[in-house]
PDB file of C-alpha atoms in Angstrom:
ATOM      1  CA  UNK A 687      55.071  57.036  -3.293  1.00  0.00           C
ATOM      2  CA  UNK A 688      55.711  60.405  -4.767  1.00  0.00           C
ATOM      3  CA  UNK A 689      53.238  63.099  -5.272  1.00  0.00           C
ATOM      4  CA  UNK A 690      53.805  62.925  -8.992  1.00  0.00           C
ATOM      5  CA  UNK A 691      52.835  59.162  -9.009  1.00  0.00           C
ATOM      6  CA  UNK A 692      49.809  60.058  -7.054  1.00  0.00           C
ATOM      7  CA  UNK A 693      48.751  62.637  -9.283  1.00  0.00           C
ATOM      8  CA  UNK A 694      49.156  60.255 -12.388  1.00  0.00           C
ATOM      9  CA  UNK A 695      47.233  57.529 -10.699  1.00  0.00           C
ATOM     10  CA  UNK A 696      44.336  59.901 -10.045  1.00  0.00           C
ATOM     11  CA  UNK A 697      41.953  60.218  -7.307  1.00  0.00           C
ATOM     12  CA  UNK A 698      40.690  56.866  -5.666  1.00  0.00           C
ATOM     13  CA  UNK A 699      36.962  56.103  -6.027  1.00  0.00           C
ATOM     14  CA  UNK A 700      34.987  56.809  -2.763  1.00  0.00           C
ATOM     15  CA  UNK A 701      32.582  54.616  -1.127  1.00  0.00           C
ATOM     16  CA  UNK A 702      29.649  56.894  -2.168  1.00  0.00           C
ATOM     17  CA  UNK A 703      30.684  56.496  -6.003  1.00  0.00           C
ATOM     18  CA  UNK A 704      28.291  54.939  -8.685  1.00  0.00           C
ATOM     19  CA  UNK A 705      27.334  51.361  -8.246  1.00  0.00           C
ATOM     20  CA  UNK A 706      27.623  48.418 -10.691  1.00  0.00           C
ATOM     21  CA  UNK A 707      26.459  48.891 -14.192  1.00  0.00           C
ATOM     22  CA  UNK A 708      23.114  47.691 -15.707  1.00  0.00           C
ATOM     23  CA  UNK A 709      24.611  44.384 -16.643  1.00  0.00           C
ATOM     24  CA  UNK A 710      25.904  43.571 -12.946  1.00  0.00           C
ATOM     25  CA  UNK A 711      22.478  44.534 -11.619  1.00  0.00           C
ATOM     26  CA  UNK A 712      20.839  42.169 -14.081  1.00  0.00           C
ATOM     27  CA  UNK A 713      23.230  39.452 -13.292  1.00  0.00           C
ATOM     28  CA  UNK A 714      22.610  39.806  -9.671  1.00  0.00           C
ATOM     29  CA  UNK A 715      18.821  39.833 -10.135  1.00  0.00           C
ATOM     30  CA  UNK A 716      19.090  36.543 -12.224  1.00  0.00           C
ATOM     31  CA  UNK A 717      21.174  34.840  -9.426  1.00  0.00           C
ATOM     32  CA  UNK A 718      18.630  35.744  -6.784  1.00  0.00           C
ATOM     33  CA  UNK A 719      15.822  34.555  -9.140  1.00  0.00           C
ATOM     34  CA  UNK A 720      17.491  31.195  -9.653  1.00  0.00           C
ATOM     35  CA  UNK A 721      18.169  30.695  -6.129  1.00  0.00           C
ATOM     36  CA  UNK A 722      14.514  31.049  -5.253  1.00  0.00           C
ATOM     37  CA  UNK A 723      13.394  29.016  -8.238  1.00  0.00           C
ATOM     38  CA  UNK A 724      15.989  26.209  -8.423  1.00  0.00           C
ATOM     39  CA  UNK A 725      14.102  24.048  -5.642  1.00  0.00           C
ATOM     40  CA  UNK A 726      10.960  24.117  -7.843  1.00  0.00           C
ATOM     41  CA  UNK A 727      12.943  23.251 -10.887  1.00  0.00           C
ATOM     42  CA  UNK A 728      14.336  20.241  -9.157  1.00  0.00           C
ATOM     43  CA  UNK A 729      11.037  18.773  -8.227  1.00  0.00           C
ATOM     44  CA  UNK A 730       9.134  19.936 -11.338  1.00  0.00           C
ATOM     45  CA  UNK A 731       9.730  16.473 -13.042  1.00  0.00           C
ATOM     46  CA  UNK A 732       8.070  14.600 -10.441  1.00  0.00           C
ATOM     47  CA  UNK A 733       5.112  16.995 -10.226  1.00  0.00           C
ATOM     48  CA  UNK A 734       4.807  16.881 -14.033  1.00  0.00           C
ATOM     49  CA  UNK A 735       4.714  13.062 -14.067  1.00  0.00           C
ATOM     50  CA  UNK A 736       2.164  12.992 -11.122  1.00  0.00           C
ATOM     51  CA  UNK A 737      -0.161  15.486 -13.055  1.00  0.00           C
ATOM     52  CA  UNK A 738       0.105  13.508 -16.101  1.00  0.00           C
ATOM     53  CA  UNK A 739      -0.229  10.047 -14.770  1.00  0.00           C
ATOM     54  CA  UNK A 740      -1.720  10.455 -11.304  1.00  0.00           C
ATOM     55  CA  UNK A 741      -4.132  13.562 -10.947  1.00  0.00           C
ATOM     56  CA  UNK A 742      -5.442  13.762 -14.450  1.00  0.00           C
ATOM     57  CA  UNK A 743      -6.524  10.079 -14.576  1.00  0.00           C
ATOM     58  CA  UNK A 744      -7.920  10.423 -11.144  1.00  0.00           C
ATOM     59  CA  UNK A 745     -10.085  13.430 -12.277  1.00  0.00           C
ATOM     60  CA  UNK A 746     -10.997  12.016 -15.660  1.00  0.00           C
ATOM     61  CA  UNK A 747     -12.168   8.865 -14.007  1.00  0.00           C
ATOM     62  CA  UNK A 748     -14.467  10.960 -11.910  1.00  0.00           C
ATOM     63  CA  UNK A 749     -15.613  12.683 -14.924  1.00  0.00           C
ATOM     64  CA  UNK A 750     -16.333   9.375 -16.697  1.00  0.00           C
ATOM     65  CA  UNK A 751     -18.156   7.892 -13.837  1.00  0.00           C
ATOM     66  CA  UNK A 752     -20.923  10.480 -14.453  1.00  0.00           C
ATOM     67  CA  UNK A 753     -21.684   9.189 -17.972  1.00  0.00           C
ATOM     68  CA  UNK A 754     -22.696   6.084 -19.706  1.00  0.00           C
ATOM     69  CA  UNK A 755     -19.703   4.786 -21.576  1.00  0.00           C
ATOM     70  CA  UNK A 756     -19.498   1.456 -23.266  1.00  0.00           C
ATOM     71  CA  UNK A 757     -16.005   0.019 -24.300  1.00  0.00           C
ATOM     72  CA  UNK A 758     -16.949  -0.733 -27.940  1.00  0.00           C
ATOM     73  CA  UNK A 759     -18.116   2.927 -28.257  1.00  0.00           C
ATOM     74  CA  UNK A 760     -16.145   4.948 -25.843  1.00  0.00           C
ATOM     75  CA  UNK A 761     -16.393   7.989 -27.875  1.00  0.00           C
ATOM     76  CA  UNK A 762     -20.151   8.132 -27.379  1.00  0.00           C
ATOM     77  CA  UNK A 763     -20.917   9.367 -23.847  1.00  0.00           C
ATOM     78  CA  UNK A 764     -24.442   9.874 -22.385  1.00  0.00           C
ATOM     79  CA  UNK A 765     -25.032  11.778 -19.261  1.00  0.00           C
ATOM     80  CA  UNK A 766     -26.254   9.776 -16.177  1.00  0.00           C
ATOM     81  CA  UNK A 767     -25.198  11.831 -13.298  1.00  0.00           C
ATOM     82  CA  UNK A 768     -25.235   9.689 -10.129  1.00  0.00           C
ATOM     83  CA  UNK A 769     -27.087   6.729 -11.812  1.00  0.00           C
ATOM     84  CA  UNK A 770     -23.746   4.697 -12.067  1.00  0.00           C
ATOM     85  CA  UNK A 771     -23.362   4.959  -8.277  1.00  0.00           C
ATOM     86  CA  UNK A 772     -27.070   4.153  -7.586  1.00  0.00           C
ATOM     87  CA  UNK A 773     -26.980   1.225  -9.798  1.00  0.00           C
ATOM     88  CA  UNK A 774     -23.842   0.165  -8.061  1.00  0.00           C
ATOM     89  CA  UNK A 775     -25.273   0.353  -4.528  1.00  0.00           C
ATOM     90  CA  UNK A 776     -28.328  -1.750  -5.574  1.00  0.00           C
ATOM     91  CA  UNK A 777     -26.134  -4.526  -7.203  1.00  0.00           C
ATOM     92  CA  UNK A 778     -25.946  -7.429  -4.704  1.00  0.00           C
ATOM     93  CA  UNK A 779     -22.605  -8.430  -6.401  1.00  0.00           C
ATOM     94  CA  UNK A 780     -21.039  -5.141  -5.291  1.00  0.00           C
ATOM     95  CA  UNK A 781     -21.957  -5.854  -1.702  1.00  0.00           C
ATOM     96  CA  UNK A 782     -20.573  -9.366  -2.024  1.00  0.00           C
ATOM     97  CA  UNK A 783     -17.182  -8.206  -3.378  1.00  0.00           C
ATOM     98  CA  UNK A 784     -17.000  -5.510  -0.643  1.00  0.00           C
ATOM     99  CA  UNK A 785     -17.669  -8.291   2.010  1.00  0.00           C
ATOM    100  CA  UNK A 786     -15.048 -10.441   0.344  1.00  0.00           C
ATOM    101  CA  UNK A 787     -12.600  -7.593   0.172  1.00  0.00           C
ATOM    102  CA  UNK A 788     -13.071  -7.039   3.909  1.00  0.00           C
ATOM    103  CA  UNK A 789     -12.740 -10.613   4.982  1.00  0.00           C
ATOM    104  CA  UNK A 790      -9.887 -11.520   2.686  1.00  0.00           C
ATOM    105  CA  UNK A 791      -8.139  -8.269   3.982  1.00  0.00           C
ATOM    106  CA  UNK A 792      -8.478  -9.322   7.579  1.00  0.00           C
ATOM    107  CA  UNK A 793      -7.553 -13.009   6.951  1.00  0.00           C
ATOM    108  CA  UNK A 794      -4.294 -11.647   5.102  1.00  0.00           C
ATOM    109  CA  UNK A 795      -3.428  -8.692   7.032  1.00  0.00           C
ATOM    110  CA  UNK A 796      -3.656  -9.864  10.677  1.00  0.00           C
ATOM    111  CA  UNK A 797      -1.639 -12.963  10.227  1.00  0.00           C
ATOM    112  CA  UNK A 798       0.757 -11.371   8.061  1.00  0.00           C
ATOM    113  CA  UNK A 799       1.650  -8.427  10.425  1.00  0.00           C
ATOM    114  CA  UNK A 800       1.794 -10.775  13.533  1.00  0.00           C
ATOM    115  CA  UNK A 801       4.200 -13.123  11.705  1.00  0.00           C
ATOM    116  CA  UNK A 802       6.344 -10.218  10.418  1.00  0.00           C
ATOM    117  CA  UNK A 803       6.491  -8.808  13.940  1.00  0.00           C
ATOM    118  CA  UNK A 804       7.553 -12.230  15.436  1.00  0.00           C
ATOM    119  CA  UNK A 805      10.304 -12.771  12.581  1.00  0.00           C
ATOM    120  CA  UNK A 806      11.541  -9.142  13.056  1.00  0.00           C
ATOM    121  CA  UNK A 807      11.908  -9.742  16.952  1.00  0.00           C
ATOM    122  CA  UNK A 808      13.817 -13.004  16.221  1.00  0.00           C
ATOM    123  CA  UNK A 809      16.100 -11.447  13.612  1.00  0.00           C
ATOM    124  CA  UNK A 810      16.947  -8.471  15.985  1.00  0.00           C
ATOM    125  CA  UNK A 811      18.953 -10.831  18.108  1.00  0.00           C
ATOM    126  CA  UNK A 812      22.317 -12.086  17.391  1.00  0.00           C
ATOM    127  CA  UNK A 813      21.844 -15.097  15.084  1.00  0.00           C
ATOM    128  CA  UNK A 814      24.249 -16.991  12.795  1.00  0.00           C
ATOM    129  CA  UNK A 815      23.471 -16.274   9.190  1.00  0.00           C
ATOM    130  CA  UNK A 816      21.260 -13.275   9.872  1.00  0.00           C
ATOM    131  CA  UNK A 817      22.137 -11.640   6.505  1.00  0.00           C
ATOM    132  CA  UNK A 818      21.154 -14.962   4.658  1.00  0.00           C
ATOM    133  CA  UNK A 819      17.840 -15.149   6.575  1.00  0.00           C
ATOM    134  CA  UNK A 820      17.047 -11.525   5.880  1.00  0.00           C
ATOM    135  CA  UNK A 821      17.467 -12.014   2.056  1.00  0.00           C
ATOM    136  CA  UNK A 822      15.665 -15.395   2.044  1.00  0.00           C
ATOM    137  CA  UNK A 823      12.473 -13.736   3.756  1.00  0.00           C
ATOM    138  CA  UNK A 824      12.560 -11.063   1.113  1.00  0.00           C
ATOM    139  CA  UNK A 825      12.605 -13.483  -1.835  1.00  0.00           C
ATOM    140  CA  UNK A 826       8.550 -13.919  -1.842  1.00  0.00           C
ATOM    141  CA  UNK A 827       8.324 -10.315  -2.277  1.00  0.00           C
ATOM    142  CA  UNK A 828      10.557 -10.381  -5.287  1.00  0.00           C
ATOM    143  CA  UNK A 829       8.655 -13.304  -6.899  1.00  0.00           C
ATOM    144  CA  UNK A 830       5.906 -12.178  -9.540  1.00  0.00           C
ATOM    145  CA  UNK A 831       2.261 -12.348  -8.666  1.00  0.00           C
ATOM    146  CA  UNK A 832       1.627 -14.634 -11.518  1.00  0.00           C
ATOM    147  CA  UNK A 833       4.181 -17.224 -10.605  1.00  0.00           C
ATOM    148  CA  UNK A 834       3.316 -17.226  -6.888  1.00  0.00           C
ATOM    149  CA  UNK A 835      -0.539 -17.565  -7.404  1.00  0.00           C
ATOM    150  CA  UNK A 836      -0.096 -20.370 -10.150  1.00  0.00           C
ATOM    151  CA  UNK A 837       2.173 -22.354  -7.593  1.00  0.00           C
ATOM    152  CA  UNK A 838      -0.354 -21.880  -4.839  1.00  0.00           C
ATOM    153  CA  UNK A 839      -3.304 -22.777  -7.211  1.00  0.00           C
ATOM    154  CA  UNK A 840      -1.512 -26.106  -7.583  1.00  0.00           C
ATOM    155  CA  UNK A 841      -0.783 -26.575  -3.986  1.00  0.00           C
ATOM    156  CA  UNK A 842      -4.477 -25.994  -3.150  1.00  0.00           C
ATOM    157  CA  UNK A 843      -5.800 -28.265  -5.829  1.00  0.00           C
ATOM    158  CA  UNK A 844      -8.689 -30.434  -4.965  1.00  0.00           C
ATOM    159  CA  UNK A 845      -7.640 -33.740  -6.264  1.00  0.00           C
ATOM    160  CA  UNK A 846      -3.853 -33.631  -6.588  1.00  0.00           C
ATOM    161  CA  UNK A 847      -2.910 -30.638  -4.390  1.00  0.00           C
ATOM    162  CA  UNK A 848      -0.159 -31.044  -1.766  1.00  0.00           C
ATOM    163  CA  UNK A 849      -2.396 -29.314   0.860  1.00  0.00           C
ATOM    164  CA  UNK A 850      -5.198 -31.864   0.586  1.00  0.00           C
ATOM    165  CA  UNK A 851      -2.644 -34.669   0.573  1.00  0.00           C
ATOM    166  CA  UNK A 852      -1.426 -33.543   3.762  1.00  0.00           C
ATOM    167  CA  UNK A 853      -4.844 -33.181   5.093  1.00  0.00           C
ATOM    168  CA  UNK A 854      -5.463 -36.774   4.055  1.00  0.00           C
ATOM    169  CA  UNK A 855      -2.639 -38.058   5.988  1.00  0.00           C
ATOM    170  CA  UNK A 856      -4.053 -36.592   9.145  1.00  0.00           C
ATOM    171  CA  UNK A 857      -7.313 -38.173   8.436  1.00  0.00           C
ATOM    172  CA  UNK A 858      -9.547 -35.486   7.130  1.00  0.00           C
ATOM    173  CA  UNK A 859     -11.474 -35.361   4.088  1.00  0.00           C
ATOM    174  CA  UNK A 860      -9.986 -33.107   1.014  1.00  0.00           C
ATOM    175  CA  UNK A 861     -11.139 -29.559   0.913  1.00  0.00           C
ATOM    176  CA  UNK A 862     -12.334 -27.953  -2.365  1.00  0.00           C
ATOM    177  CA  UNK A 863     -10.247 -24.827  -1.898  1.00  0.00           C
ATOM    178  CA  UNK A 864     -11.754 -23.244  -5.114  1.00  0.00           C
ATOM    179  CA  UNK A 865     -15.569 -23.741  -4.400  1.00  0.00           C
ATOM    180  CA  UNK A 866     -15.841 -23.127  -0.807  1.00  0.00           C
ATOM    181  CA  UNK A 867     -16.394 -19.648   0.303  1.00  0.00           C
ATOM    182  CA  UNK A 868     -14.280 -19.756   3.433  1.00  0.00           C
ATOM    183  CA  UNK A 869     -11.726 -22.142   1.985  1.00  0.00           C
ATOM    184  CA  UNK A 870     -11.188 -20.001  -1.175  1.00  0.00           C
ATOM    185  CA  UNK A 871     -10.800 -17.022   0.768  1.00  0.00           C
ATOM    186  CA  UNK A 872      -8.165 -18.675   3.107  1.00  0.00           C
ATOM    187  CA  UNK A 873      -6.303 -19.945  -0.024  1.00  0.00           C
ATOM    188  CA  UNK A 874      -6.196 -16.380  -1.546  1.00  0.00           C
ATOM    189  CA  UNK A 875      -5.236 -14.973   1.769  1.00  0.00           C
ATOM    190  CA  UNK A 876      -2.324 -17.266   2.193  1.00  0.00           C
ATOM    191  CA  UNK A 877      -0.778 -16.128  -1.111  1.00  0.00           C
ATOM    192  CA  UNK A 878      -0.867 -12.497   0.120  1.00  0.00           C
ATOM    193  CA  UNK A 879       0.629 -13.683   3.570  1.00  0.00           C
ATOM    194  CA  UNK A 880       3.367 -15.595   1.924  1.00  0.00           C
ATOM    195  CA  UNK A 881       4.329 -12.647  -0.427  1.00  0.00           C
ATOM    196  CA  UNK A 882       4.280  -9.766   2.016  1.00  0.00           C
ATOM    197  CA  UNK A 883       5.273 -11.237   5.346  1.00  0.00           C
ATOM    198  CA  UNK A 884       8.998 -10.961   4.729  1.00  0.00           C
ATOM    199  CA  UNK A 885       8.620  -7.370   3.494  1.00  0.00           C
ATOM    200  CA  UNK A 886       6.922  -6.177   6.577  1.00  0.00           C
ATOM    201  CA  UNK A 887       9.402  -8.173   8.802  1.00  0.00           C
ATOM    202  CA  UNK A 888      12.239  -6.141   7.378  1.00  0.00           C
ATOM    203  CA  UNK A 889      10.383  -2.855   8.053  1.00  0.00           C
ATOM    204  CA  UNK A 890       9.721  -3.883  11.615  1.00  0.00           C
ATOM    205  CA  UNK A 891      13.383  -4.946  12.006  1.00  0.00           C
ATOM    206  CA  UNK A 892      14.510  -1.538  10.951  1.00  0.00           C
ATOM    207  CA  UNK A 893      12.210   0.102  13.392  1.00  0.00           C
ATOM    208  CA  UNK A 894      13.435  -2.266  16.137  1.00  0.00           C
ATOM    209  CA  UNK A 895      17.049  -1.265  15.420  1.00  0.00           C
ATOM    210  CA  UNK A 896      16.363   2.410  15.838  1.00  0.00           C
ATOM    211  CA  UNK A 897      15.065   1.809  19.429  1.00  0.00           C
ATOM    212  CA  UNK A 898      17.889   3.000  21.827  1.00  0.00           C
ATOM    213  CA  UNK A 899      19.652  -0.126  23.274  1.00  0.00           C
ATOM    214  CA  UNK A 900      19.833   1.723  26.731  1.00  0.00           C
ATOM    215  CA  UNK A 901      16.059   1.036  27.264  1.00  0.00           C
ATOM    216  CA  UNK A 902      16.485  -2.685  26.849  1.00  0.00           C
ATOM    217  CA  UNK A 903      19.540  -2.444  29.347  1.00  0.00           C
ATOM    218  CA  UNK A 904      17.390  -0.388  31.768  1.00  0.00           C
ATOM    219  CA  UNK A 905      14.622  -2.910  31.526  1.00  0.00           C
ATOM    220  CA  UNK A 906      16.928  -5.802  31.999  1.00  0.00           C
ATOM    221  CA  UNK A 907      18.402  -4.365  35.108  1.00  0.00           C
ATOM    222  CA  UNK A 908      14.940  -4.049  36.566  1.00  0.00           C
ATOM    223  CA  UNK A 909      14.454  -7.735  36.113  1.00  0.00           C
ATOM    224  CA  UNK A 910      12.116  -7.714  33.001  1.00  0.00           C
ATOM    225  CA  UNK A 911      12.153 -10.846  30.966  1.00  0.00           C
ATOM    226  CA  UNK A 912      12.491 -10.919  27.134  1.00  0.00           C
ATOM    227  CA  UNK A 913       8.694 -11.031  26.753  1.00  0.00           C
ATOM    228  CA  UNK A 914       8.072  -7.965  29.019  1.00  0.00           C
ATOM    229  CA  UNK A 915      10.889  -6.182  27.121  1.00  0.00           C
ATOM    230  CA  UNK A 916       8.947  -6.942  23.994  1.00  0.00           C
ATOM    231  CA  UNK A 917       5.714  -5.782  25.481  1.00  0.00           C
ATOM    232  CA  UNK A 918       6.885  -2.504  27.208  1.00  0.00           C
ATOM    233  CA  UNK A 919       9.872  -1.498  25.203  1.00  0.00           C
ATOM    234  CA  UNK A 920       9.670  -2.773  21.739  1.00  0.00           C
ATOM    235  CA  UNK A 921       6.043  -2.377  20.986  1.00  0.00           C
ATOM    236  CA  UNK A 922       5.727   1.136  22.214  1.00  0.00           C
ATOM    237  CA  UNK A 923       8.981   2.064  20.217  1.00  0.00           C
ATOM    238  CA  UNK A 924       7.383   0.473  17.173  1.00  0.00           C
ATOM    239  CA  UNK A 925       4.015   2.019  17.252  1.00  0.00           C
ATOM    240  CA  UNK A 926       4.617   4.655  14.223  1.00  0.00           C
ATOM    241  CA  UNK A 927       5.978   1.638  12.180  1.00  0.00           C
ATOM    242  CA  UNK A 928       3.073  -0.598  12.950  1.00  0.00           C
ATOM    243  CA  UNK A 929       0.691   2.221  12.052  1.00  0.00           C
ATOM    244  CA  UNK A 930       2.503   2.624   8.684  1.00  0.00           C
ATOM    245  CA  UNK A 931       2.361  -1.068   8.037  1.00  0.00           C
ATOM    246  CA  UNK A 932      -1.428  -1.227   8.821  1.00  0.00           C
ATOM    247  CA  UNK A 933      -2.229   1.578   6.594  1.00  0.00           C
ATOM    248  CA  UNK A 934      -0.185   0.147   3.730  1.00  0.00           C
ATOM    249  CA  UNK A 935      -1.697  -3.284   4.228  1.00  0.00           C
ATOM    250  CA  UNK A 936      -5.172  -1.820   4.383  1.00  0.00           C
ATOM    251  CA  UNK A 937      -4.594  -0.045   1.047  1.00  0.00           C
ATOM    252  CA  UNK A 938      -3.184  -3.220  -0.516  1.00  0.00           C
ATOM    253  CA  UNK A 939      -6.091  -5.313   0.705  1.00  0.00           C
ATOM    254  CA  UNK A 940      -8.539  -2.774  -0.745  1.00  0.00           C
ATOM    255  CA  UNK A 941      -6.822  -2.974  -4.160  1.00  0.00           C
ATOM    256  CA  UNK A 942      -6.417  -6.804  -4.199  1.00  0.00           C
ATOM    257  CA  UNK A 943      -6.688  -7.823  -7.680  1.00  0.00           C
ATOM    258  CA  UNK A 944      -3.750 -10.250  -9.177  1.00  0.00           C
ATOM    259  CA  UNK A 945      -4.029 -13.038  -6.599  1.00  0.00           C
ATOM    260  CA  UNK A 946      -7.838 -13.679  -6.830  1.00  0.00           C
ATOM    261  CA  UNK A 947      -7.735 -13.429 -10.555  1.00  0.00           C
ATOM    262  CA  UNK A 948      -5.060 -15.865 -11.297  1.00  0.00           C
ATOM    263  CA  UNK A 949      -6.172 -18.314  -8.498  1.00  0.00           C
ATOM    264  CA  UNK A 950      -8.748 -19.863 -10.812  1.00  0.00           C
ATOM    265  CA  UNK A 951      -8.530 -17.686 -13.764  1.00  0.00           C
ATOM    266  CA  UNK A 952     -12.019 -16.319 -13.448  1.00  0.00           C
ATOM    267  CA  UNK A 953     -12.815 -12.612 -13.384  1.00  0.00           C
ATOM    268  CA  UNK A 954     -16.028 -13.377 -11.331  1.00  0.00           C
ATOM    269  CA  UNK A 955     -14.105 -14.697  -8.327  1.00  0.00           C
ATOM    270  CA  UNK A 956     -15.449 -18.265  -8.394  1.00  0.00           C
ATOM    271  CA  UNK A 957     -18.790 -19.827  -9.572  1.00  0.00           C
ATOM    272  CA  UNK A 958     -20.588 -18.003  -6.890  1.00  0.00           C
ATOM    273  CA  UNK A 959     -18.414 -14.816  -6.495  1.00  0.00           C
ATOM    274  CA  UNK A 960     -17.118 -16.362  -3.240  1.00  0.00           C
ATOM    275  CA  UNK A 961     -13.696 -14.478  -3.459  1.00  0.00           C
ATOM    276  CA  UNK A 962     -14.457 -11.659  -5.910  1.00  0.00           C
ATOM    277  CA  UNK A 963     -12.817  -8.605  -4.584  1.00  0.00           C
ATOM    278  CA  UNK A 964     -13.530  -4.955  -5.508  1.00  0.00           C
ATOM    279  CA  UNK A 965     -10.694  -4.902  -7.849  1.00  0.00           C
ATOM    280  CA  UNK A 966     -11.962  -8.090  -9.590  1.00  0.00           C
ATOM    281  CA  UNK A 967     -15.573  -6.555  -9.725  1.00  0.00           C
ATOM    282  CA  UNK A 968     -14.372  -3.330 -11.360  1.00  0.00           C
ATOM    283  CA  UNK A 969     -12.366  -5.294 -13.885  1.00  0.00           C
ATOM    284  CA  UNK A 970     -15.494  -7.507 -14.724  1.00  0.00           C
ATOM    285  CA  UNK A 971     -17.579  -4.432 -15.129  1.00  0.00           C
ATOM    286  CA  UNK A 972     -15.204  -2.579 -17.274  1.00  0.00           C
ATOM    287  CA  UNK A 973     -13.560  -5.296 -19.346  1.00  0.00           C
ATOM    288  CA  UNK A 974     -15.972  -8.153 -18.884  1.00  0.00           C
ATOM    289  CA  UNK A 975     -19.359  -6.280 -19.451  1.00  0.00           C
ATOM    290  CA  UNK A 976     -17.752  -3.287 -21.342  1.00  0.00           C
ATOM    291  CA  UNK A 977     -19.417  -0.755 -18.848  1.00  0.00           C
ATOM    292  CA  UNK A 978     -16.519   1.722 -18.509  1.00  0.00           C
ATOM    293  CA  UNK A 979     -18.771   4.433 -16.667  1.00  0.00           C
ATOM    294  CA  UNK A 980     -19.787   1.907 -13.977  1.00  0.00           C
ATOM    295  CA  UNK A 981     -16.104   0.745 -13.590  1.00  0.00           C
ATOM    296  CA  UNK A 982     -15.002   4.270 -13.100  1.00  0.00           C
ATOM    297  CA  UNK A 983     -17.691   4.554 -10.430  1.00  0.00           C
ATOM    298  CA  UNK A 984     -16.351   1.414  -8.665  1.00  0.00           C
ATOM    299  CA  UNK A 985     -12.794   2.857  -8.807  1.00  0.00           C
ATOM    300  CA  UNK A 986     -14.004   6.163  -7.181  1.00  0.00           C
ATOM    301  CA  UNK A 987     -15.880   4.163  -4.394  1.00  0.00           C
ATOM    302  CA  UNK A 988     -12.561   2.182  -3.772  1.00  0.00           C
ATOM    303  CA  UNK A 989     -10.700   5.514  -3.536  1.00  0.00           C
ATOM    304  CA  UNK A 990     -13.316   7.032  -1.050  1.00  0.00           C
ATOM    305  CA  UNK A 991     -13.316   3.786   0.876  1.00  0.00           C
ATOM    306  CA  UNK A 992      -9.342   3.749   1.107  1.00  0.00           C
ATOM    307  CA  UNK A 993      -9.449   7.404   2.453  1.00  0.00           C
ATOM    308  CA  UNK A 994     -12.097   6.624   5.014  1.00  0.00           C
ATOM    309  CA  UNK A 995     -10.218   3.545   6.242  1.00  0.00           C
ATOM    310  CA  UNK A 996      -6.990   5.523   6.512  1.00  0.00           C
ATOM    311  CA  UNK A 997      -8.651   8.352   8.327  1.00  0.00           C
ATOM    312  CA  UNK A 998     -10.340   6.135  10.790  1.00  0.00           C
ATOM    313  CA  UNK A 999      -7.137   4.488  11.525  1.00  0.00           C
ATOM    314  CA  UNK A1000      -5.231   7.907  11.986  1.00  0.00           C
ATOM    315  CA  UNK A1001      -8.142   8.968  14.366  1.00  0.00           C
ATOM    316  CA  UNK A1002      -7.746   5.840  16.486  1.00  0.00           C
ATOM    317  CA  UNK A1003      -4.237   6.285  16.593  1.00  0.00           C
ATOM    318  CA  UNK A1004      -4.368   9.993  17.618  1.00  0.00           C
ATOM    319  CA  UNK A1005      -6.972   9.299  20.377  1.00  0.00           C
ATOM    320  CA  UNK A1006      -4.780   6.454  21.798  1.00  0.00           C
ATOM    321  CA  UNK A1007      -1.734   8.936  21.850  1.00  0.00           C
ATOM    322  CA  UNK A1008      -3.741  11.554  23.597  1.00  0.00           C
ATOM    323  CA  UNK A1009      -4.962   9.000  26.309  1.00  0.00           C
ATOM    324  CA  UNK A1010      -1.313   7.960  26.908  1.00  0.00           C
ATOM    325  CA  UNK A1011      -0.087  11.487  27.107  1.00  0.00           C
ATOM    326  CA  UNK A1012      -2.867  12.178  29.726  1.00  0.00           C
ATOM    327  CA  UNK A1013      -1.873   9.559  31.989  1.00  0.00           C
TER     328      UNK A1013
END
């Protein structure tokens, strides 16, 4: 390049020259701000819905539980403090519903998870039609609570039910499934077992398929039978999954409502409240007797009960893990 061309082009800007203008600085600042704020913008819809339909109703229920509020005059609120809770704890039907919730929860959760574990273990092997079987065991979960409960109510009918018909063929007297305490709780629990066993079986199956196959091969080379492989390989590998299903089943048992409500169509849970759960008891107080303040107190007792049960379960699991780590 000639000297004349260089002179016309002018001097080149040095590295120490002036930086970008105000618009460039502003655009760079906006880009940095967006990079920092964009993750919060993406999750904002979830938290907005959670605040509107989750946290606010929870806090408002705690507020209402401190007042005397009737359904007919919901705008009139009379301060009661903890009187709703003290009245609740002195009501014998609250303790009956709490006991029923516990017994129905045990009768439905223990067989349900045991059967789900067995089904998952069976499906973990190579079987013909595994896809069809997996779909079939999930169908009860897809069935509505109303349809399933109405069918089971007919099956457990006292005079013309199929269950009593089979019992009569064996030689036993028919059972009044809707009147007896133990019988009615077994009937309600059977609905829960039928609906949720397949769902939990698929969760266990997913957990089993995540266990490394090399562990089974090593156990087989050591001469371990399939039963010992299940005890010493499958169950330890499934421990987090089992804890998850136990917690979810505990929460579901505490909130059980649809099955006992539709089993006989009574919000009192039978003529002697023999299968009334805490969910039914709350519904009876709020929409049967119109005591919204007491119903709100029951809802918070259920919430605290769930938190305590989940906490105790997590504590037991942590203590067991520490004992095994210390061996």
